[in-house]
């Protein structure tokens, strides 16, 4: 009798265990190391024409991706289409533009710089004259200016100490090597982003 009760208990226990197992659910998200994208590219249309009488204007944008200590951020501005190969031209910040002030016959300077922290980044336009001088001619496509509807690409790069400059470039056999900022294309190749889609934030 005891053997029979023990056998029944084993059978019922196994049935209960099987009945509690349902189909396997989807795999959960990866942890911080496996799920963290090493780099991302985002594109923004930003204007700095809120006060054309001012000499400085900035745009602060919250990061669209998680940023950790040691990560790097690089910003490039669209400067037109290369007529030779019909490809876009992206120049790294900081960058300077010069416009002649017809009232003084003097070249005035506009510089774009950027800075970033763990929460957001800021792109800033600083000029030696009111920003209106750099706003181009309204309605003329051939003179769009440098403060309205500017297109920027922001590249996020993960790493403890990412290299942001290319290798030294020698101008001649007996000259000192100089460093230059990496081009947009160099950054994409170095950080394996050539096939990564650009996320447009507009």
PDB file of C-alpha atoms in Angstrom:
ATOM      1  CA  UNK A   1       0.000   0.000   0.000  1.00  0.00           C
ATOM      2  CA  UNK A   2       2.829   2.355   0.882  1.00  0.00           C
ATOM      3  CA  UNK A   3       4.549   1.496  -2.410  1.00  0.00           C
ATOM      4  CA  UNK A   4       1.343   2.244  -4.311  1.00  0.00           C
ATOM      5  CA  UNK A   5       0.924   5.628  -2.585  1.00  0.00           C
ATOM      6  CA  UNK A   6       4.568   6.509  -3.261  1.00  0.00           C
ATOM      7  CA  UNK A   7       4.168   5.609  -6.943  1.00  0.00           C
ATOM      8  CA  UNK A   8       1.031   7.765  -7.202  1.00  0.00           C
ATOM      9  CA  UNK A   9       2.835  10.662  -5.559  1.00  0.00           C
ATOM     10  CA  UNK A  10       5.722  10.414  -8.040  1.00  0.00           C
ATOM     11  CA  UNK A  11       3.364  10.263 -11.042  1.00  0.00           C
ATOM     12  CA  UNK A  12       1.270  13.198  -9.825  1.00  0.00           C
ATOM     13  CA  UNK A  13       4.414  15.190  -9.063  1.00  0.00           C
ATOM     14  CA  UNK A  14       5.823  14.640 -12.534  1.00  0.00           C
ATOM     15  CA  UNK A  15       2.506  15.584 -14.149  1.00  0.00           C
ATOM     16  CA  UNK A  16       2.348  18.762 -12.054  1.00  0.00           C
ATOM     17  CA  UNK A  17       5.891  19.684 -13.046  1.00  0.00           C
ATOM     18  CA  UNK A  18       5.230  19.159 -16.764  1.00  0.00           C
ATOM     19  CA  UNK A  19       1.955  21.056 -16.657  1.00  0.00           C
ATOM     20  CA  UNK A  20       3.709  24.087 -15.085  1.00  0.00           C
ATOM     21  CA  UNK A  21       6.201  24.370 -17.945  1.00  0.00           C
ATOM     22  CA  UNK A  22       4.886  26.594 -20.704  1.00  0.00           C
ATOM     23  CA  UNK A  23       6.405  27.559 -24.044  1.00  0.00           C
ATOM     24  CA  UNK A  24       9.749  29.336 -23.893  1.00  0.00           C
ATOM     25  CA  UNK A  25       9.405  33.118 -24.011  1.00  0.00           C
ATOM     26  CA  UNK A  26      11.419  35.523 -26.137  1.00  0.00           C
ATOM     27  CA  UNK A  27      14.997  36.248 -25.184  1.00  0.00           C
ATOM     28  CA  UNK A  28      15.379  39.267 -22.911  1.00  0.00           C
ATOM     29  CA  UNK A  29      17.533  42.308 -23.657  1.00  0.00           C
ATOM     30  CA  UNK A  30      21.274  41.917 -23.471  1.00  0.00           C
ATOM     31  CA  UNK A  31      23.228  43.227 -20.514  1.00  0.00           C
ATOM     32  CA  UNK A  32      25.179  46.487 -20.474  1.00  0.00           C
ATOM     33  CA  UNK A  33      28.212  45.070 -22.251  1.00  0.00           C
ATOM     34  CA  UNK A  34      26.507  42.939 -24.905  1.00  0.00           C
ATOM     35  CA  UNK A  35      23.724  45.422 -25.665  1.00  0.00           C
ATOM     36  CA  UNK A  36      25.726  48.670 -25.804  1.00  0.00           C
ATOM     37  CA  UNK A  37      26.233  49.963 -29.326  1.00  0.00           C
ATOM     38  CA  UNK A  38      29.871  51.027 -29.760  1.00  0.00           C
ATOM     39  CA  UNK A  39      28.928  54.052 -31.867  1.00  0.00           C
ATOM     40  CA  UNK A  40      25.955  55.781 -33.413  1.00  0.00           C
ATOM     41  CA  UNK A  41      25.509  58.512 -36.018  1.00  0.00           C
ATOM     42  CA  UNK A  42      22.689  61.052 -35.743  1.00  0.00           C
ATOM     43  CA  UNK A  43      21.786  63.904 -38.099  1.00  0.00           C
ATOM     44  CA  UNK A  44      20.251  67.221 -37.008  1.00  0.00           C
ATOM     45  CA  UNK A  45      18.930  70.364 -38.702  1.00  0.00           C
ATOM     46  CA  UNK A  46      19.707  73.272 -36.366  1.00  0.00           C
ATOM     47  CA  UNK A  47      19.331  77.039 -36.731  1.00  0.00           C
ATOM     48  CA  UNK A  48      21.138  79.790 -34.852  1.00  0.00           C
ATOM     49  CA  UNK A  49      19.071  82.743 -36.100  1.00  0.00           C
ATOM     50  CA  UNK A  50      16.894  83.370 -33.041  1.00  0.00           C
ATOM     51  CA  UNK A  51      18.613  86.737 -32.463  1.00  0.00           C
ATOM     52  CA  UNK A  52      20.500  87.993 -35.504  1.00  0.00           C
ATOM     53  CA  UNK A  53      21.693  91.039 -33.578  1.00  0.00           C
ATOM     54  CA  UNK A  54      23.647  88.841 -31.157  1.00  0.00           C
ATOM     55  CA  UNK A  55      27.187  87.655 -31.704  1.00  0.00           C
ATOM     56  CA  UNK A  56      26.673  84.252 -30.140  1.00  0.00           C
ATOM     57  CA  UNK A  57      23.974  81.547 -30.222  1.00  0.00           C
ATOM     58  CA  UNK A  58      23.818  77.963 -29.091  1.00  0.00           C
ATOM     59  CA  UNK A  59      21.669  74.864 -29.390  1.00  0.00           C
ATOM     60  CA  UNK A  60      21.659  72.240 -26.636  1.00  0.00           C
ATOM     61  CA  UNK A  61      20.362  68.769 -27.487  1.00  0.00           C
ATOM     62  CA  UNK A  62      19.743  65.824 -25.157  1.00  0.00           C
ATOM     63  CA  UNK A  63      21.702  62.729 -26.120  1.00  0.00           C
ATOM     64  CA  UNK A  64      19.554  60.220 -28.056  1.00  0.00           C
ATOM     65  CA  UNK A  65      21.717  57.373 -26.788  1.00  0.00           C
ATOM     66  CA  UNK A  66      23.322  56.442 -23.480  1.00  0.00           C
ATOM     67  CA  UNK A  67      26.681  58.115 -22.890  1.00  0.00           C
ATOM     68  CA  UNK A  68      29.260  56.775 -20.452  1.00  0.00           C
ATOM     69  CA  UNK A  69      32.462  58.223 -19.008  1.00  0.00           C
ATOM     70  CA  UNK A  70      35.226  57.800 -21.575  1.00  0.00           C
ATOM     71  CA  UNK A  71      32.897  57.941 -24.576  1.00  0.00           C
ATOM     72  CA  UNK A  72      33.700  60.458 -27.299  1.00  0.00           C
ATOM     73  CA  UNK A  73      31.477  62.618 -29.435  1.00  0.00           C
ATOM     74  CA  UNK A  74      32.466  64.146 -32.769  1.00  0.00           C
ATOM     75  CA  UNK A  75      30.447  66.695 -34.750  1.00  0.00           C
ATOM     76  CA  UNK A  76      30.542  67.371 -38.504  1.00  0.00           C
ATOM     77  CA  UNK A  77      28.734  70.034 -40.544  1.00  0.00           C
ATOM     78  CA  UNK A  78      27.390  69.615 -44.085  1.00  0.00           C
ATOM     79  CA  UNK A  79      29.109  71.960 -46.539  1.00  0.00           C
ATOM     80  CA  UNK A  80      27.601  70.950 -49.864  1.00  0.00           C
ATOM     81  CA  UNK A  81      28.049  68.346 -52.569  1.00  0.00           C
ATOM     82  CA  UNK A  82      31.389  67.415 -54.108  1.00  0.00           C
ATOM     83  CA  UNK A  83      30.866  67.923 -57.843  1.00  0.00           C
ATOM     84  CA  UNK A  84      33.562  65.414 -58.736  1.00  0.00           C
ATOM     85  CA  UNK A  85      31.901  62.368 -57.197  1.00  0.00           C
ATOM     86  CA  UNK A  86      28.485  63.772 -56.224  1.00  0.00           C
ATOM     87  CA  UNK A  87      29.059  62.934 -52.546  1.00  0.00           C
ATOM     88  CA  UNK A  88      28.280  65.103 -49.501  1.00  0.00           C
ATOM     89  CA  UNK A  89      31.067  67.098 -47.868  1.00  0.00           C
ATOM     90  CA  UNK A  90      31.212  66.854 -44.059  1.00  0.00           C
ATOM     91  CA  UNK A  91      33.703  69.040 -42.197  1.00  0.00           C
ATOM     92  CA  UNK A  92      34.676  68.520 -38.542  1.00  0.00           C
ATOM     93  CA  UNK A  93      34.006  71.082 -35.846  1.00  0.00           C
ATOM     94  CA  UNK A  94      35.461  73.434 -34.804  1.00  0.00           C
ATOM     95  CA  UNK A  95      35.126  75.233 -38.132  1.00  0.00           C
ATOM     96  CA  UNK A  96      35.327  78.887 -39.211  1.00  0.00           C
ATOM     97  CA  UNK A  97      33.517  80.853 -41.905  1.00  0.00           C
ATOM     98  CA  UNK A  98      34.475  84.313 -43.165  1.00  0.00           C
ATOM     99  CA  UNK A  99      32.114  86.904 -44.633  1.00  0.00           C
ATOM    100  CA  UNK A 100      33.001  90.405 -45.821  1.00  0.00           C
ATOM    101  CA  UNK A 101      31.143  93.256 -44.136  1.00  0.00           C
ATOM    102  CA  UNK A 102      30.445  95.631 -47.028  1.00  0.00           C
ATOM    103  CA  UNK A 103      29.967  98.519 -44.589  1.00  0.00           C
ATOM    104  CA  UNK A 104      33.508  98.245 -43.266  1.00  0.00           C
ATOM    105  CA  UNK A 105      35.201  96.232 -46.048  1.00  0.00           C
ATOM    106  CA  UNK A 106      36.410  93.940 -43.305  1.00  0.00           C
ATOM    107  CA  UNK A 107      36.245  90.147 -43.131  1.00  0.00           C
ATOM    108  CA  UNK A 108      34.251  88.999 -40.120  1.00  0.00           C
ATOM    109  CA  UNK A 109      34.532  85.508 -38.632  1.00  0.00           C
ATOM    110  CA  UNK A 110      31.967  82.946 -37.508  1.00  0.00           C
ATOM    111  CA  UNK A 111      33.157  79.873 -35.613  1.00  0.00           C
ATOM    112  CA  UNK A 112      31.204  76.748 -34.707  1.00  0.00           C
ATOM    113  CA  UNK A 113      32.350  74.829 -31.658  1.00  0.00           C
ATOM    114  CA  UNK A 114      30.796  72.076 -29.545  1.00  0.00           C
ATOM    115  CA  UNK A 115      30.974  70.615 -26.063  1.00  0.00           C
ATOM    116  CA  UNK A 116      29.260  67.685 -24.381  1.00  0.00           C
ATOM    117  CA  UNK A 117      28.622  65.946 -21.081  1.00  0.00           C
ATOM    118  CA  UNK A 118      26.849  62.783 -20.020  1.00  0.00           C
ATOM    119  CA  UNK A 119      23.358  64.252 -20.573  1.00  0.00           C
ATOM    120  CA  UNK A 120      23.547  66.475 -23.648  1.00  0.00           C
ATOM    121  CA  UNK A 121      25.698  68.301 -26.179  1.00  0.00           C
ATOM    122  CA  UNK A 122      25.810  71.950 -27.244  1.00  0.00           C
ATOM    123  CA  UNK A 123      26.731  73.400 -30.625  1.00  0.00           C
ATOM    124  CA  UNK A 124      27.597  77.065 -30.443  1.00  0.00           C
ATOM    125  CA  UNK A 125      28.031  79.776 -33.081  1.00  0.00           C
ATOM    126  CA  UNK A 126      30.415  82.590 -32.103  1.00  0.00           C
ATOM    127  CA  UNK A 127      30.978  85.568 -34.380  1.00  0.00           C
ATOM    128  CA  UNK A 128      33.026  88.766 -34.481  1.00  0.00           C
ATOM    129  CA  UNK A 129      29.946  90.602 -35.822  1.00  0.00           C
ATOM    130  CA  UNK A 130      26.160  90.226 -35.423  1.00  0.00           C
ATOM    131  CA  UNK A 131      24.957  86.855 -36.681  1.00  0.00           C
ATOM    132  CA  UNK A 132      22.739  88.593 -39.243  1.00  0.00           C
ATOM    133  CA  UNK A 133      25.855  89.219 -41.330  1.00  0.00           C
ATOM    134  CA  UNK A 134      26.241  85.447 -41.707  1.00  0.00           C
ATOM    135  CA  UNK A 135      22.581  84.714 -42.510  1.00  0.00           C
ATOM    136  CA  UNK A 136      22.981  84.913 -46.280  1.00  0.00           C
ATOM    137  CA  UNK A 137      20.326  86.365 -48.548  1.00  0.00           C
ATOM    138  CA  UNK A 138      16.777  85.190 -47.722  1.00  0.00           C
ATOM    139  CA  UNK A 139      15.125  83.447 -50.674  1.00  0.00           C
ATOM    140  CA  UNK A 140      18.374  82.874 -52.562  1.00  0.00           C
ATOM    141  CA  UNK A 141      19.440  79.237 -52.707  1.00  0.00           C
ATOM    142  CA  UNK A 142      22.945  80.197 -53.821  1.00  0.00           C
ATOM    143  CA  UNK A 143      23.462  82.305 -50.668  1.00  0.00           C
ATOM    144  CA  UNK A 144      21.961  80.310 -47.770  1.00  0.00           C
ATOM    145  CA  UNK A 145      24.324  81.707 -45.162  1.00  0.00           C
ATOM    146  CA  UNK A 146      25.815  79.908 -42.177  1.00  0.00           C
ATOM    147  CA  UNK A 147      23.304  80.215 -39.329  1.00  0.00           C
ATOM    148  CA  UNK A 148      19.943  78.991 -40.686  1.00  0.00           C
ATOM    149  CA  UNK A 149      19.029  75.311 -41.184  1.00  0.00           C
ATOM    150  CA  UNK A 150      22.537  73.993 -40.713  1.00  0.00           C
ATOM    151  CA  UNK A 151      22.946  70.220 -41.008  1.00  0.00           C
ATOM    152  CA  UNK A 152      25.135  68.437 -38.467  1.00  0.00           C
ATOM    153  CA  UNK A 153      26.110  64.815 -38.026  1.00  0.00           C
ATOM    154  CA  UNK A 154      26.991  63.729 -34.498  1.00  0.00           C
ATOM    155  CA  UNK A 155      29.033  60.556 -34.054  1.00  0.00           C
ATOM    156  CA  UNK A 156      29.092  58.733 -30.709  1.00  0.00           C
ATOM    157  CA  UNK A 157      32.134  56.549 -30.047  1.00  0.00           C
ATOM    158  CA  UNK A 158      32.535  54.196 -27.097  1.00  0.00           C
ATOM    159  CA  UNK A 159      35.894  53.735 -25.466  1.00  0.00           C
ATOM    160  CA  UNK A 160      38.028  54.496 -22.453  1.00  0.00           C
ATOM    161  CA  UNK A 161      40.355  56.716 -24.466  1.00  0.00           C
ATOM    162  CA  UNK A 162      39.214  56.873 -28.099  1.00  0.00           C
ATOM    163  CA  UNK A 163      41.608  58.413 -30.562  1.00  0.00           C
ATOM    164  CA  UNK A 164      40.063  61.513 -32.143  1.00  0.00           C
ATOM    165  CA  UNK A 165      42.908  62.519 -34.412  1.00  0.00           C
ATOM    166  CA  UNK A 166      44.442  60.814 -37.405  1.00  0.00           C
ATOM    167  CA  UNK A 167      48.056  59.742 -37.600  1.00  0.00           C
ATOM    168  CA  UNK A 168      50.621  62.468 -38.029  1.00  0.00           C
ATOM    169  CA  UNK A 169      50.924  63.801 -41.550  1.00  0.00           C
ATOM    170  CA  UNK A 170      54.320  64.934 -42.787  1.00  0.00           C
ATOM    171  CA  UNK A 171      54.435  67.824 -45.218  1.00  0.00           C
ATOM    172  CA  UNK A 172      57.951  66.970 -46.334  1.00  0.00           C
ATOM    173  CA  UNK A 173      60.976  64.872 -45.514  1.00  0.00           C
ATOM    174  CA  UNK A 174      62.562  67.422 -43.165  1.00  0.00           C
ATOM    175  CA  UNK A 175      59.494  69.056 -41.643  1.00  0.00           C
ATOM    176  CA  UNK A 176      57.868  68.399 -38.293  1.00  0.00           C
ATOM    177  CA  UNK A 177      54.788  66.180 -38.361  1.00  0.00           C
ATOM    178  CA  UNK A 178      51.478  67.970 -37.825  1.00  0.00           C
ATOM    179  CA  UNK A 179      48.177  66.592 -36.640  1.00  0.00           C
ATOM    180  CA  UNK A 180      44.861  67.185 -38.346  1.00  0.00           C
ATOM    181  CA  UNK A 181      41.308  66.260 -37.307  1.00  0.00           C
ATOM    182  CA  UNK A 182      39.921  63.050 -38.707  1.00  0.00           C
ATOM    183  CA  UNK A 183      37.549  63.448 -41.630  1.00  0.00           C
ATOM    184  CA  UNK A 184      34.012  62.074 -41.469  1.00  0.00           C
ATOM    185  CA  UNK A 185      34.984  59.231 -43.799  1.00  0.00           C
ATOM    186  CA  UNK A 186      38.038  58.379 -41.670  1.00  0.00           C
ATOM    187  CA  UNK A 187      35.881  58.203 -38.538  1.00  0.00           C
ATOM    188  CA  UNK A 188      33.378  55.863 -40.231  1.00  0.00           C
ATOM    189  CA  UNK A 189      36.162  53.536 -41.346  1.00  0.00           C
ATOM    190  CA  UNK A 190      38.094  53.616 -38.048  1.00  0.00           C
ATOM    191  CA  UNK A 191      35.031  52.798 -35.944  1.00  0.00           C
ATOM    192  CA  UNK A 192      33.411  50.404 -38.456  1.00  0.00           C
ATOM    193  CA  UNK A 193      30.401  52.613 -39.237  1.00  0.00           C
ATOM    194  CA  UNK A 194      30.469  52.536 -43.025  1.00  0.00           C
ATOM    195  CA  UNK A 195      27.365  50.313 -43.118  1.00  0.00           C
ATOM    196  CA  UNK A 196      25.659  51.865 -40.119  1.00  0.00           C
ATOM    197  CA  UNK A 197      22.479  53.814 -41.017  1.00  0.00           C
ATOM    198  CA  UNK A 198      22.342  57.504 -40.097  1.00  0.00           C
ATOM    199  CA  UNK A 199      19.489  58.250 -37.682  1.00  0.00           C
ATOM    200  CA  UNK A 200      17.835  61.509 -38.736  1.00  0.00           C
ATOM    201  CA  UNK A 201      16.463  63.476 -35.804  1.00  0.00           C
ATOM    202  CA  UNK A 202      14.010  65.666 -37.736  1.00  0.00           C
TER     203      UNK A 202
END
